[in-house]
Amino acid sequence: AQRVTQPEKLLSVFKGAPVELKCNYSYSGSPELFWYVQYSRQRLQLLLRHISRESIKGFTADLNKGETSFHLKKPFAQEEDSAMYYCAVQGAQKLVFGQGTRLTINP
Amino acid sequence: EAGVVQSPRYKIIEKKQPVAFWCNPISGHNTLYWYRQNLGQGPELLIRYENEEAVDDSQLPKDRFSAERLKGVDSTLKIQPAELGDSAVYLCASSFQWAYNEQFFGPGTRLTVL
């Protein structure tokens, strides 16, 4: 069965500092990994997916199959990055989400 | 484009009462999902529809939960009777058929059971 672990429930950094949100997964097949974001009073939305290998809003995430990780990174945090972030793995026609990390960017 | 529409946005009921949530997916999306999100947790899939057919309801507590999508468009999720532990946000999402990696979420219904 798929499983996603986000070890940090809360993460607080200062504006301009680097950010890394951790995500580890377990899945026996070839998974697709995603990061979803939920800004205050907005709906859950897709931020990025590993197969696209793209940078969205300055965020990147690299799939490390050896460590079964998909950490989300941004070199310089901005105040508008404050939100809930969820890592998700897709396998067997189903998305499984982690518990989420609340990221707060301090001015 | 309004996106996925859900109603009501908030619902407060007493335990043992029934409750129903409604979802209208994005036009053209054949696949509809219902998720439950408990406080401090990520969303968990309850049921997935492909058109009118419920193709994955393995996580739906069938003793008290039911869902329908009669015409393959909008859907209703019902709880009868509600229990205290059912307090959660109920999310609806939709996607094109087989596009499980591109789901669009509604705003959710926050249920409080007293």
Coordinates of N, CA and C in Angstrom, one line a residue, chain A residues 9 32 34 36 38 42-46 49 51 86 90 92-100, chain B residues 2-5 35 37 40-43 45 48 56 58-59 91 100-103 105-107:
Chain A
K9 N 5.2 18.8 11.1 CA 3.9 19.4 11.0 C 3.9 20.9 10.8
E32 N 4.1 8.1 -9.0 CA 4.1 9.5 -9.4 C 4.0 10.3 -8.1
F34 N 3.7 14.1 -6.1 CA 3.1 15.5 -6.3 C 3.3 16.3 -5.0
Y36 N 1.0 19.3 -3.3 CA -0.2 20.2 -3.4 C 0.0 21.3 -2.3
Q38 N -2.2 24.5 -0.2 CA -3.4 25.2 0.2 C -3.1 26.5 0.9
Q42 N -8.2 29.3 0.6 CA -8.3 28.8 -0.8 C -8.4 27.3 -0.8
R43 N -8.7 26.8 -2.0 CA -8.8 25.3 -2.1 C -7.5 24.7 -2.4
L44 N -7.4 23.4 -2.1 CA -6.2 22.6 -2.4 C -5.9 22.6 -3.9
Q45 N -4.7 22.9 -4.2 CA -4.3 22.9 -5.7 C -3.0 22.3 -5.9
L46 N -2.8 21.8 -7.1 CA -1.5 21.2 -7.4 C -0.4 22.2 -7.6
R49 N 4.6 18.4 -10.0 CA 4.6 16.9 -10.1 C 6.0 16.5 -10.6
I51 N 7.1 14.3 -12.6 CA 7.4 13.9 -14.0 C 7.6 15.2 -14.8
Y86 N 1.1 19.7 1.1 CA 0.9 18.2 1.1 C 1.6 17.5 0.0
Q90 N 0.9 8.9 -6.2 CA -0.2 8.2 -6.9 C 0.3 6.8 -7.4
A92 N -1.9 2.8 -8.3 CA -3.1 2.0 -8.3 C -4.3 2.9 -8.4
Q93 N -4.2 3.9 -9.3 CA -5.4 4.8 -9.6 C -5.8 5.6 -8.4
K94 N -4.9 5.9 -7.4 CA -5.4 6.5 -6.2 C -4.3 7.5 -5.8
L95 N -4.7 8.7 -5.3 CA -3.8 9.6 -4.6 C -3.8 9.4 -3.1
V96 N -2.6 9.2 -2.6 CA -2.5 9.2 -1.1 C -1.7 10.3 -0.6
F97 N -2.2 11.1 0.3 CA -1.6 12.3 0.8 C -0.9 12.1 2.2
G98 N 0.1 12.9 2.4 CA 0.7 13.0 3.7 C -0.1 13.8 4.6
Q99 N 0.4 14.0 5.8 CA -0.3 14.7 6.8 C -0.2 16.2 6.6
G100 N 0.7 16.7 5.8 CA 0.8 18.1 5.6 C 1.9 18.8 6.5
Chain B
A2 N -16.2 28.1 -12.9 CA -16.3 28.1 -11.5 C -15.5 27.1 -10.7
G3 N -15.0 26.1 -11.4 CA -14.3 25.1 -10.7 C -15.3 24.1 -10.1
V4 N -14.8 23.3 -9.2 CA -15.7 22.3 -8.5 C -16.5 23.1 -7.5
V5 N -17.8 22.8 -7.5 CA -18.7 23.5 -6.6 C -19.2 22.5 -5.5
Y35 N -13.3 12.9 -0.8 CA -12.3 12.7 0.2 C -12.8 13.2 1.6
Q37 N -11.1 14.8 5.1 CA -9.9 15.3 5.7 C -10.1 15.6 7.2
G40 N -5.8 18.1 11.0 CA -4.3 17.8 11.1 C -3.9 16.7 10.2
Q41 N -4.7 16.2 9.3 CA -4.4 15.1 8.4 C -4.5 15.6 6.9
G42 N -4.0 14.8 6.0 CA -4.2 15.0 4.6 C -5.5 14.4 4.2
P43 N -6.0 14.7 3.0 CA -7.2 14.1 2.5 C -7.1 12.6 2.3
L45 N -9.1 9.3 0.4 CA -10.2 9.0 -0.5 C -11.2 8.1 0.1
R48 N -14.5 6.9 -5.5 CA -14.2 7.4 -6.8 C -15.2 6.9 -7.8
D56 N -14.2 2.7 -7.0 CA -13.4 2.4 -5.8 C -14.1 3.0 -4.6
S58 N -13.7 1.3 -1.5 CA -13.1 0.5 -0.5 C -13.0 1.2 0.8
Q59 N -12.8 2.5 0.8 CA -12.6 3.2 2.1 C -13.8 3.9 2.6
L91 N -14.1 16.8 1.0 CA -13.7 17.4 -0.2 C -14.2 16.6 -1.4
Y100 N -5.9 10.7 -13.0 CA -5.9 10.7 -11.6 C -4.8 11.6 -11.1
N101 N -3.8 12.0 -11.9 CA -2.7 12.8 -11.5 C -3.1 14.3 -11.8
E102 N -4.3 14.6 -12.2 CA -4.6 16.0 -12.4 C -6.0 16.3 -11.8
Q103 N -6.2 16.2 -10.5 CA -7.4 16.4 -9.9 C -7.6 17.9 -9.5
F105 N -9.8 20.3 -7.0 CA -10.5 20.2 -5.7 C -11.5 21.3 -5.5
G106 N -12.6 21.0 -4.9 CA -13.6 22.0 -4.4 C -13.2 22.6 -3.1
P107 N -13.9 23.5 -2.6 CA -13.6 24.2 -1.4 C -13.8 23.4 -0.1

